[in-house]
C-alpha cells in the first residue's frame, strides 16, 4: 500500500503532466492564414486559362509574335505562361495571385499543356477541369487554379478549399421556332389566337357558361307576358319564344364586350341576377385587360421551346451542360437527354448545331456569354465531329472562332453594320432565359488542393472573403465588366389566369344568380296561385284595376279603338290623330263612360234620322263636356288615393 508521500508525488506528477499537455495544445494553435506561412515551401499549381484566369503578359508576348493567346498549347506556349505573378487578371487569377503572395510560397506553374499521359489514360472524361482534379489526386500538382465547381465526383478525387463563391445555375432555352428564325417577327397562324392567351381555356369555358346561364335566367324571368320588358317581343301573346332566348343570349355577350350588362330588369330577382353577372364582368374584364397588356407590352413575347426543366424531360428536349454538372441534372432530365461538354462556349453552341434545345449555365458565365456577349471562343463545327467540343476530335480539322465581342474592320462602323466581319454579333440575344421555381441549383466554387496545403489556402480565402476582397474582385471583373446588351425572357403560359385565380369571382357571381333565379321561380309560382279561376269582363277590370297584365291591356285597347272609330263618325275625334299619343290619353279619359255615350248617340240617331252626324254631335256636345269634367275629377281623386296607399309597389 502506498503511503502519504507516494500520493503526494503522484499528485505533483499529475499537475506537471497537465501543464505539459496544456502547453502542447497551446503550441498546436496555428494561424494558417498568416503572412509568409509557406515561405520557403514550393507549391505546384496548374492554371486553367480562361476569362477568369488570365495571363496578360503571356497574351501580349504571343500577340507580338503573331500567335493567338493560348498557354494551353505546348507548341505555342511562351515562358511568360509559366510565371505565377503573370496570372494576375480575372477573378480567379487575381485571387490566386493574392493568396500565393500572402503565403509567400514558391509557385511552379503548369497549364493544360502539362497534362500527363497517366492522367489522360486513367481519367479520360471530357472535362479538363475534372482532369485537373485528377492531377491533384495523383500528386502531379498541388493545386488547380480555376473556378472549379465542387461536385461529388471531384470530392472523391481530391480535397477542396473553402468556397470563394456560390454559383447559381441558369436554364436557357431556344425559341420555339428554332434559333435563327427571327421568330419575333415571323407570322404564325396561331398568332390569331393570341388575344385569348390572358385566360386559360378552362377560364374561357366557365366565362362562356356564365353567358348562357345569365341569358337563360333573364329569359325565364323577363320574357313572360306578365312583364313589360322592351328586350323581348310579346307578339301573339306568347309566354316565351325562341327568338327571345337568342335575344337574351346576344345581350349577355354584348354585356361582356361592353363591360356592363345590357339586359333590362323589371323585377328584383332579375336585378339580383344582373348584380352577380355585373360583378363577374367587372372582375373578368379588368383581369383580361391587365393580363392582355402584360402579353402585348412584354417585348419577349417569343414562345420558348420549353417552359421548365421538367418540360424538357416531358418533351424529349436534350439539355447541354458542362460535364461536371451532368450528374446533378439527372434528377430533372433523363440521363440520355443530357449532353456533357468540356467548356461552356461549345455547350451553348450545341443549341445551334441541333444537339440540344436548352443549356444550363452558371451565373457568371451567364452574365458573360448571354447577358453581355463579351467573349470569343473556339468550337469545332465539323459536321463529322461527334462531340462539337472546343477542339475537333480529328487533329487535321480546325476549330471555328465564335466572335461575340467583335469589331468591324472599318472602325467607324458599328458591329451591327458589318455582318461580314461580325456574323456572330448579338447572336445569343434570341436565346430565352427560363424562370423555373423548381430548378434552384447552386454549386460552391473552390480550388482542388493537396491535403498538406488545404488549411493554408482555405484560411487565406476566408480572410479575403471577410475583408471584402473577393466581393470587390467579382464587382470589378464580373458585375462592372459584363453589362447587358440585350434582354430576353421567355413567355410562359403561367401568366395566363387559371380557374383558381378567379374562383372567388365565380362563387360570388354564381351565388347571386342562383339566389335571384330561385326568387324568380317562387314569385312566378305565387303569382299563378293568386290568379282568379274566371276572368271578369273588360269593363269591370278597367274600373277596379289600374295595373293589368299586358295581354289583357292589349285586348282592352282593341275594344277602345273600335269605340274610338265610332266616335269619329260623330266628329268628336279628328282622324289625323289616330296614332298620336293624345288619342291614347283621350281614350283613357273617356274610358269610363264611353259605352254609355255611344249607346245614347245610337238611340238619338235612330229617333231622328233626318239629322246628320254633325247635328247629333252638337246636341250632345254640352252634355258630353260636363260628363268629361266629372269623369276627370273622379279619376284624379282615385289616382291620388291609389298613390297614397300604394307608393311602395309603385317605387318598386
XYZ file of C-alpha atoms in Angstrom:
652
model
C 0.000 0.000 0.000
C 1.370 3.439 -0.930
C 1.992 5.927 1.855
C 1.169 9.653 2.004
C 4.471 10.539 0.386
C 3.652 8.379 -2.609
C 0.237 10.005 -3.001
C 1.765 13.471 -2.883
C 4.314 12.506 -5.526
C 1.570 11.245 -7.814
C -0.378 14.476 -7.393
C 2.665 16.561 -8.281
C 3.273 14.378 -11.333
C -0.311 14.788 -12.488
C -0.090 18.558 -12.210
C 3.128 18.622 -14.206
C 1.631 16.409 -16.936
C -1.436 18.643 -17.131
C 0.789 21.681 -17.607
C 2.762 19.955 -20.321
C -0.402 18.873 -22.175
C -1.826 22.389 -21.913
C 1.391 23.853 -23.264
C 1.398 21.325 -26.093
C -2.177 22.207 -27.012
C -1.387 25.907 -26.995
C 1.581 25.295 -29.252
C -0.631 23.471 -31.815
C -2.836 26.543 -32.453
C -1.610 27.742 -35.849
C -2.621 30.808 -37.843
C -2.806 29.172 -41.281
C -3.719 32.430 -42.952
C -0.737 34.391 -41.693
C 1.622 36.328 -43.957
C 4.572 34.182 -45.081
C 3.157 30.962 -43.622
C 4.552 28.918 -46.554
C 7.726 30.872 -47.056
C 10.431 28.571 -48.395
C 7.938 25.894 -49.443
C 7.115 25.030 -53.047
C 3.617 24.652 -54.481
C 2.939 23.281 -57.947
C -0.125 24.999 -59.387
C -1.879 24.169 -62.629
C -3.675 27.179 -64.173
C -6.668 26.579 -66.438
C -6.584 29.605 -68.686
C -9.925 31.264 -69.436
C -11.507 34.655 -68.897
C -11.428 34.069 -65.144
C -7.739 33.198 -65.120
C -5.764 35.426 -67.482
C -2.023 35.808 -68.053
C -1.828 39.296 -69.523
C 1.959 39.250 -70.014
C 1.871 35.956 -71.931
C -1.018 37.246 -74.029
C 0.880 40.364 -75.093
C 4.032 38.332 -75.803
C 2.215 35.814 -78.029
C 0.357 38.554 -79.900
C 3.683 40.297 -80.565
C 4.880 37.058 -82.121
C 1.788 36.854 -84.294
C 0.353 33.989 -82.282
C -3.081 33.557 -80.770
C -3.015 33.662 -76.989
C -3.083 30.049 -75.777
C -0.912 28.923 -72.893
C -2.571 25.512 -73.055
C -0.858 24.666 -76.323
C 2.572 23.084 -75.584
C 3.813 24.161 -79.005
C 2.867 27.853 -78.809
C 3.308 28.417 -75.061
C 5.912 31.081 -74.205
C 7.993 31.311 -70.971
C 5.668 34.032 -69.648
C 2.968 31.345 -69.385
C 4.836 29.672 -66.509
C 5.377 32.583 -64.127
C 2.693 32.760 -61.410
C 2.991 36.530 -60.935
C 1.798 36.944 -64.569
C -1.501 35.198 -63.757
C -2.958 38.276 -62.136
C -6.074 39.062 -64.203
C -9.631 37.781 -63.872
C -11.443 36.924 -60.650
C -9.675 33.603 -60.094
C -6.250 34.626 -61.386
C -6.190 37.796 -59.271
C -7.411 35.935 -56.166
C -4.829 33.129 -56.527
C -2.077 35.688 -57.049
C -3.057 37.440 -53.787
C -3.194 34.120 -51.891
C 0.258 32.948 -53.005
C 1.745 36.402 -52.362
C 0.283 36.408 -48.842
C 1.551 32.888 -48.016
C 4.986 33.589 -49.514
C 5.248 30.195 -51.258
C 7.395 29.431 -54.262
C 4.967 28.581 -57.091
C 5.760 26.315 -60.022
C 3.238 26.958 -62.807
C 1.739 24.344 -65.086
C -1.083 24.578 -67.633
C -3.197 22.106 -69.557
C -0.146 21.716 -71.765
C 1.334 19.723 -68.868
C -1.404 17.120 -68.513
C 0.303 13.761 -68.004
C -0.257 10.700 -70.134
C -1.198 8.874 -66.925
C -3.975 11.406 -66.281
C -5.332 11.042 -69.791
C -5.126 7.265 -69.629
C -6.711 6.814 -66.200
C -9.268 9.590 -66.472
C -10.464 10.347 -69.965
C -13.584 12.365 -69.167
C -14.359 15.290 -71.463
C -13.898 17.977 -68.801
C -10.388 19.388 -68.499
C -11.421 20.759 -65.097
C -12.129 17.273 -63.744
C -8.909 16.004 -65.339
C -7.014 18.688 -63.416
C -8.645 17.482 -60.191
C -7.322 14.049 -61.070
C -3.828 15.547 -61.479
C -4.107 16.624 -57.832
C -5.256 13.139 -56.867
C -2.185 11.503 -58.443
C 0.048 14.239 -56.895
C 1.191 15.623 -60.226
C 0.181 19.079 -58.971
C -0.667 20.531 -55.549
C -3.498 22.831 -56.527
C -5.626 23.656 -59.593
C -6.393 27.322 -60.230
C -9.758 27.966 -61.842
C -13.431 28.407 -60.971
C -13.958 24.751 -60.027
C -17.427 23.564 -59.087
C -17.261 21.308 -56.058
C -19.142 18.188 -57.145
C -19.422 14.717 -55.614
C -17.217 13.201 -58.292
C -14.459 15.762 -57.769
C -14.765 15.483 -53.987
C -13.980 11.778 -54.261
C -10.790 12.598 -56.154
C -9.340 15.423 -54.059
C -9.962 17.774 -51.157
C -11.323 21.277 -51.817
C -10.598 24.602 -50.200
C -13.262 26.753 -48.604
C -15.518 28.071 -51.324
C -14.942 31.590 -52.617
C -18.279 31.728 -54.483
C -21.688 30.071 -54.730
C -22.539 29.777 -58.419
C -26.261 29.742 -59.277
C -27.403 27.827 -62.353
C -29.499 29.341 -65.170
C -31.710 27.483 -67.647
C -31.574 28.943 -71.171
C -33.828 27.730 -73.980
C -34.013 28.102 -77.728
C -37.085 29.828 -79.227
C -39.975 27.529 -80.065
C -39.472 28.059 -83.812
C -35.739 27.405 -83.558
C -32.664 29.624 -83.414
C -32.003 31.998 -86.284
C -35.662 32.068 -87.333
C -36.318 35.639 -86.194
C -39.495 34.238 -84.705
C -40.350 37.546 -83.072
C -41.444 38.908 -86.457
C -42.465 35.735 -88.291
C -46.225 35.337 -88.566
C -47.734 32.105 -87.405
C -51.425 31.181 -87.786
C -51.503 30.523 -84.052
C -50.875 34.243 -83.542
C -54.517 34.809 -84.449
C -55.443 33.237 -81.122
C -53.081 35.448 -79.120
C -55.978 37.599 -77.862
C -57.246 34.597 -75.889
C -53.955 33.977 -74.070
C -54.678 36.114 -70.957
C -57.065 33.365 -69.774
C -56.602 29.618 -69.771
C -59.093 27.565 -71.832
C -60.826 26.490 -68.627
C -61.438 30.120 -67.626
C -62.855 30.927 -71.052
C -65.129 27.902 -70.813
C -66.548 28.896 -67.424
C -66.987 32.519 -68.573
C -68.992 31.446 -71.623
C -71.062 29.174 -69.371
C -71.952 32.250 -67.310
C -73.062 33.996 -70.528
C -75.547 31.206 -71.219
C -76.658 30.970 -67.586
C -77.420 34.691 -67.454
C -79.244 34.579 -70.784
C -81.453 31.669 -69.670
C -82.243 33.225 -66.274
C -83.198 36.593 -67.760
C -85.237 34.910 -70.497
C -87.213 32.907 -67.938
C -87.872 35.864 -65.637
C -88.361 38.674 -68.156
C -89.809 37.172 -71.342
C -93.252 36.254 -69.907
C -96.462 38.033 -70.868
C -96.928 39.317 -67.317
C -93.970 41.681 -67.634
C -93.294 44.832 -69.602
C -89.689 44.452 -70.892
C -88.614 46.116 -74.119
C -85.898 43.455 -74.663
C -88.428 40.804 -75.599
C -91.293 40.560 -78.130
C -94.841 39.753 -76.978
C -96.452 39.196 -80.317
C -99.316 36.696 -80.350
C -99.320 36.778 -76.529
C -96.653 34.060 -76.342
C -95.268 33.375 -72.862
C -91.769 32.661 -74.221
C -90.399 32.219 -77.717
C -87.060 31.055 -79.136
C -86.292 34.458 -80.604
C -86.491 35.871 -77.086
C -83.853 33.377 -75.903
C -81.458 34.341 -78.696
C -82.087 37.998 -77.894
C -81.200 37.312 -74.245
C -78.040 35.413 -75.272
C -77.000 38.252 -77.553
C -77.486 40.742 -74.708
C -75.253 38.591 -72.459
C -72.390 38.623 -74.959
C -72.880 42.339 -75.610
C -72.645 42.909 -71.871
C -69.184 41.301 -71.776
C -67.964 43.230 -74.803
C -69.324 46.499 -73.410
C -68.122 45.851 -69.870
C -71.633 46.240 -68.379
C -74.841 44.199 -68.542
C -77.156 45.046 -71.456
C -80.338 43.463 -70.094
C -83.225 45.475 -68.664
C -84.654 44.221 -65.354
C -88.226 44.868 -64.200
C -88.269 42.792 -61.000
C -85.956 42.188 -58.050
C -84.946 38.600 -58.887
C -83.748 39.814 -62.273
C -81.874 42.693 -60.662
C -80.111 40.254 -58.335
C -79.056 38.091 -61.269
C -77.684 41.140 -63.093
C -75.782 42.120 -59.931
C -73.988 38.759 -59.950
C -73.363 38.953 -63.681
C -72.126 42.541 -63.353
C -69.644 41.502 -60.664
C -68.343 38.767 -62.954
C -67.981 41.276 -65.790
C -66.139 43.754 -63.591
C -63.549 41.250 -62.380
C -63.011 39.306 -65.603
C -62.872 42.337 -67.908
C -60.394 44.086 -65.584
C -58.264 40.947 -65.288
C -58.349 40.339 -69.026
C -57.299 43.920 -69.807
C -54.417 43.857 -67.332
C -53.180 40.439 -68.428
C -53.507 41.230 -72.122
C -51.344 44.306 -71.604
C -48.628 42.180 -69.979
C -48.635 39.888 -73.013
C -48.509 42.697 -75.554
C -46.131 45.091 -73.789
C -43.601 42.411 -72.888
C -41.001 42.521 -75.619
C -40.124 38.872 -75.133
C -43.390 37.551 -76.387
C -41.482 34.900 -78.326
C -42.515 31.468 -77.029
C -39.726 29.230 -75.775
C -39.100 25.619 -76.700
C -39.564 24.606 -73.053
C -41.057 26.371 -70.033
C -39.228 24.460 -67.292
C -36.558 21.840 -66.741
C -39.318 19.249 -66.222
C -40.830 20.329 -69.540
C -37.581 19.336 -71.254
C -37.928 15.818 -69.875
C -41.570 15.539 -70.952
C -40.954 16.844 -74.475
C -37.758 14.857 -75.022
C -35.649 18.017 -75.420
C -31.925 17.426 -74.862
C -30.057 19.697 -72.448
C -26.415 20.720 -72.926
C -24.380 21.221 -69.765
C -20.790 21.173 -68.581
C -19.758 17.602 -67.898
C -19.162 18.297 -64.205
C -22.800 19.318 -63.787
C -24.296 16.441 -65.805
C -24.896 14.083 -62.862
C -26.805 16.793 -60.980
C -29.262 17.187 -63.864
C -30.294 13.532 -63.846
C -32.793 14.384 -61.096
C -34.640 16.628 -63.574
C -33.941 15.186 -67.031
C -33.390 11.571 -68.142
C -29.721 10.688 -68.489
C -29.979 10.030 -72.224
C -31.167 13.623 -72.764
C -28.157 15.209 -71.003
C -25.158 16.102 -73.197
C -21.871 16.950 -71.456
C -19.317 19.465 -72.754
C -15.787 20.477 -71.888
C -16.333 24.255 -71.759
C -19.400 26.455 -71.761
C -18.996 28.084 -75.196
C -19.383 24.846 -77.187
C -22.230 23.832 -74.824
C -24.212 26.917 -75.867
C -23.325 26.293 -79.495
C -24.889 22.853 -79.060
C -28.253 24.627 -79.453
C -27.173 25.946 -82.862
C -25.798 22.611 -84.009
C -29.081 20.901 -83.136
C -27.599 18.708 -80.414
C -29.825 20.227 -77.708
C -32.714 22.610 -77.218
C -31.575 24.138 -73.921
C -28.410 24.736 -71.931
C -27.623 25.044 -68.214
C -25.063 27.687 -67.385
C -23.534 29.159 -64.226
C -24.329 32.714 -63.115
C -21.005 34.306 -64.031
C -20.802 32.568 -67.406
C -24.425 33.554 -67.979
C -23.522 37.212 -67.483
C -20.523 36.944 -69.784
C -21.988 34.881 -72.624
C -25.726 35.606 -72.608
C -26.143 38.993 -70.935
C -23.037 40.852 -72.144
C -21.882 38.622 -75.031
C -18.366 39.747 -74.212
C -16.387 36.653 -75.124
C -14.720 34.949 -78.061
C -14.073 31.210 -78.105
C -13.390 28.230 -80.331
C -15.722 25.385 -81.233
C -15.436 22.517 -83.674
C -18.139 22.917 -86.303
C -17.032 19.985 -88.435
C -20.290 18.110 -89.275
C -18.438 14.808 -88.973
C -17.208 15.625 -85.468
C -19.297 13.611 -82.953
C -18.689 15.937 -79.999
C -18.539 19.575 -81.080
C -16.074 20.427 -78.322
C -13.592 23.270 -78.191
C -11.172 21.283 -80.376
C -12.043 18.853 -83.135
C -11.535 15.159 -82.495
C -9.692 14.974 -85.802
C -6.382 16.870 -85.331
C -6.351 17.768 -89.019
C -9.565 19.774 -88.638
C -9.511 23.334 -87.377
C -11.936 24.791 -84.887
C -14.137 27.767 -85.739
C -13.829 31.054 -83.895
C -17.045 32.483 -82.448
C -16.704 36.279 -82.275
C -19.368 37.564 -79.891
C -17.189 40.511 -78.899
C -16.324 41.708 -82.389
C -15.183 44.902 -84.088
C -15.567 45.931 -87.711
C -12.551 46.243 -89.942
C -13.849 49.765 -90.534
C -13.524 51.298 -87.079
C -16.160 53.919 -87.909
C -18.876 51.297 -88.220
C -20.862 49.578 -85.519
C -20.576 45.747 -85.467
C -24.270 45.537 -86.340
C -23.454 47.245 -89.644
C -20.772 44.777 -90.726
C -22.294 41.321 -90.665
C -19.495 40.059 -92.890
C -16.868 40.917 -90.274
C -19.053 40.060 -87.266
C -21.534 37.304 -88.197
C -21.941 36.279 -84.536
C -22.627 39.774 -83.182
C -25.577 39.739 -80.695
C -26.103 36.123 -81.664
C -27.315 34.958 -78.259
C -29.896 37.727 -77.817
C -32.502 35.380 -79.273
C -31.953 32.798 -76.534
C -34.580 32.829 -73.787
C -33.999 32.581 -70.049
C -36.459 30.273 -68.289
C -37.617 31.187 -64.783
C -38.251 27.813 -63.147
C -39.090 27.828 -59.433
C -38.399 24.083 -59.244
C -34.879 24.470 -60.613
C -32.947 26.263 -57.874
C -29.435 24.826 -58.088
C -26.314 26.497 -56.677
C -22.846 24.965 -56.587
C -19.916 26.029 -54.324
C -16.767 27.085 -56.134
C -13.254 26.466 -54.769
C -9.782 25.062 -55.532
C -8.935 21.323 -55.544
C -5.776 21.102 -53.428
C -3.392 18.622 -51.778
C -4.181 17.951 -48.116
C -0.949 19.489 -46.801
C -1.906 22.887 -48.245
C -5.700 22.911 -47.850
C -5.684 24.647 -44.448
C -3.332 27.437 -45.518
C -5.112 28.251 -48.772
C -8.577 27.928 -47.167
C -7.604 30.297 -44.337
C -6.435 32.885 -46.852
C -9.701 32.555 -48.817
C -11.711 33.075 -45.613
C -9.682 36.185 -44.740
C -10.170 37.665 -48.208
C -13.856 36.883 -48.066
C -14.281 38.543 -44.671
C -12.410 41.731 -45.564
C -14.460 42.151 -48.770
C -11.618 41.474 -51.201
C -13.465 38.694 -53.043
C -16.628 40.781 -53.385
C -14.590 43.637 -54.844
C -12.953 41.267 -57.339
C -16.338 39.978 -58.555
C -17.622 43.515 -58.913
C -14.514 44.575 -60.836
C -14.265 41.631 -63.218
C -17.899 40.465 -63.487
C -20.568 42.983 -62.495
C -18.896 46.122 -63.859
C -17.398 44.419 -66.870
C -20.392 42.468 -68.161
C -23.199 44.953 -68.782
C -26.422 43.823 -70.516
C -26.540 44.316 -74.281
C -29.828 42.542 -74.876
C -32.760 41.297 -72.867
C -34.562 38.057 -73.401
C -37.187 36.454 -71.224
C -39.375 33.578 -72.288
C -43.080 33.870 -72.496
C -44.731 31.495 -70.022
C -48.220 30.014 -70.031
C -48.238 30.570 -66.252
C -49.046 34.221 -66.935
C -52.494 33.154 -68.004
C -55.062 33.369 -65.215
C -56.430 29.966 -64.241
C -59.645 28.828 -62.579
C -58.174 29.092 -59.085
C -57.325 32.758 -59.655
C -60.967 33.577 -60.430
C -62.648 31.059 -58.125
C -63.917 33.752 -55.747
C -65.463 35.680 -58.618
C -67.299 32.612 -59.870
C -68.618 31.729 -56.399
C -69.941 35.236 -55.677
C -71.438 35.779 -59.134
C -72.901 32.299 -59.356
C -74.341 32.540 -55.847
C -76.126 35.810 -56.571
C -77.516 34.449 -59.816
C -78.789 31.261 -58.173
C -80.500 33.265 -55.406
C -82.100 35.543 -57.992
C -83.322 32.592 -60.059
C -84.851 30.892 -57.001
C -86.619 34.117 -56.021
C -87.961 34.493 -59.560
C -89.343 30.943 -59.628
C -91.027 31.457 -56.247
C -92.545 34.713 -57.488
C -93.913 33.044 -60.635
C -95.465 30.201 -58.613
C -97.071 32.591 -56.135
C -98.477 34.777 -58.928
C -100.089 31.759 -60.588
C -101.811 30.795 -57.324
C -103.237 34.307 -56.971
C -104.846 34.342 -60.435
C -108.722 34.070 -60.253
C -110.358 30.984 -61.755
C -112.555 33.060 -64.025
C -111.813 36.374 -65.676
C -114.312 39.246 -65.387
C -115.275 41.258 -68.430
C -113.034 44.055 -69.654
C -115.276 46.888 -68.430
C -115.256 45.792 -64.756
C -111.488 45.193 -64.868
C -110.911 48.749 -66.106
C -112.994 50.164 -63.282
C -111.369 48.119 -60.474
C -107.735 47.608 -61.549
C -105.223 50.063 -62.945
C -102.249 47.687 -63.360
C -103.360 44.814 -65.636
C -101.350 42.142 -67.451
C -100.033 43.181 -70.808
C -102.170 40.645 -72.742
C -105.406 41.889 -71.107
C -104.393 45.514 -71.644
C -103.871 44.857 -75.346
C -107.311 43.315 -75.739
C -108.941 46.210 -73.827
C -107.149 48.697 -76.034
C -108.505 46.973 -79.131
C -112.058 47.432 -77.776
C -111.343 51.069 -77.022
C -110.008 51.534 -80.535
C -113.280 50.205 -82.015
C -115.234 52.616 -79.860
C -112.879 55.387 -80.906
C -113.684 54.671 -84.561
C -117.374 55.042 -83.788
C -116.702 58.396 -82.105
C -115.023 59.569 -85.304
C -118.275 59.026 -87.159
C -119.867 61.594 -84.886
C -116.996 64.069 -85.341
C -115.875 64.019 -81.702
C -112.292 62.946 -82.583
C -110.173 64.074 -85.526
C -108.917 61.349 -87.873
C -105.500 62.949 -88.087
C -104.731 61.946 -84.504
C -105.336 58.207 -84.825
C -101.853 57.136 -83.909
C -100.975 60.165 -81.798
C -100.250 59.909 -78.101
C -103.021 62.453 -77.412
C -105.524 59.966 -78.813
C -104.420 57.423 -76.222
C -104.910 59.977 -73.470
C -108.376 60.947 -74.729
C -109.379 57.299 -74.898
C -108.271 56.777 -71.311
C -110.230 59.855 -70.120
C -113.449 58.765 -71.877
C -112.939 55.118 -70.991
C -115.292 55.083 -68.008
C -118.418 56.483 -69.720
C -117.687 55.716 -73.380
C -120.090 52.832 -73.687
C -122.998 54.878 -72.271
C -122.320 57.866 -74.569
C -122.207 55.667 -77.667
C -125.431 53.982 -76.617
C -127.248 57.335 -76.298
C -125.846 58.519 -79.669
C -127.164 55.427 -81.368
C -130.660 55.958 -79.843
C -130.720 59.642 -80.857
C -129.762 58.792 -84.434
C -132.448 56.128 -84.605
C -135.159 58.564 -83.338
C -134.075 61.490 -85.577
C -132.802 60.053 -88.877
C -133.228 63.418 -90.551
C -130.366 64.855 -88.534
C -126.781 64.238 -89.652
C -123.876 63.140 -87.559
C -122.686 66.709 -87.030
C -126.105 67.851 -85.735
C -126.242 64.911 -83.341
C -122.821 65.841 -82.078
C -123.955 69.428 -81.367
C -126.973 68.199 -79.425
C -124.788 66.116 -77.081
C -121.703 68.359 -77.017
C -122.599 70.213 -73.849
C -123.731 67.025 -72.099
C -120.534 65.169 -73.072
C -118.418 68.092 -71.897
C -119.995 68.060 -68.458
C -119.628 64.312 -68.147
C -115.960 64.582 -69.189
C -115.272 67.064 -66.406
C -116.950 64.828 -63.844
C -115.020 61.816 -65.095
C -111.652 63.644 -64.949
C -112.255 64.866 -61.402
C -113.306 61.397 -60.270
C -110.223 59.837 -61.855
C -107.855 62.356 -60.256
C -109.337 61.683 -56.821
C -108.996 57.955 -57.366
C -105.345 58.196 -58.507
C -104.435 60.410 -55.548
C -105.796 57.829 -53.120
C -104.076 54.991 -55.016
C -100.673 56.682 -54.834
C -101.085 57.466 -51.122
C -101.857 53.851 -50.295
C -99.514 52.126 -52.797
C -96.326 54.226 -53.042
C -94.020 51.263 -52.211
C -95.271 48.961 -55.008
C -95.072 51.822 -57.485
C -91.495 52.654 -56.426
C -90.582 49.015 -56.860
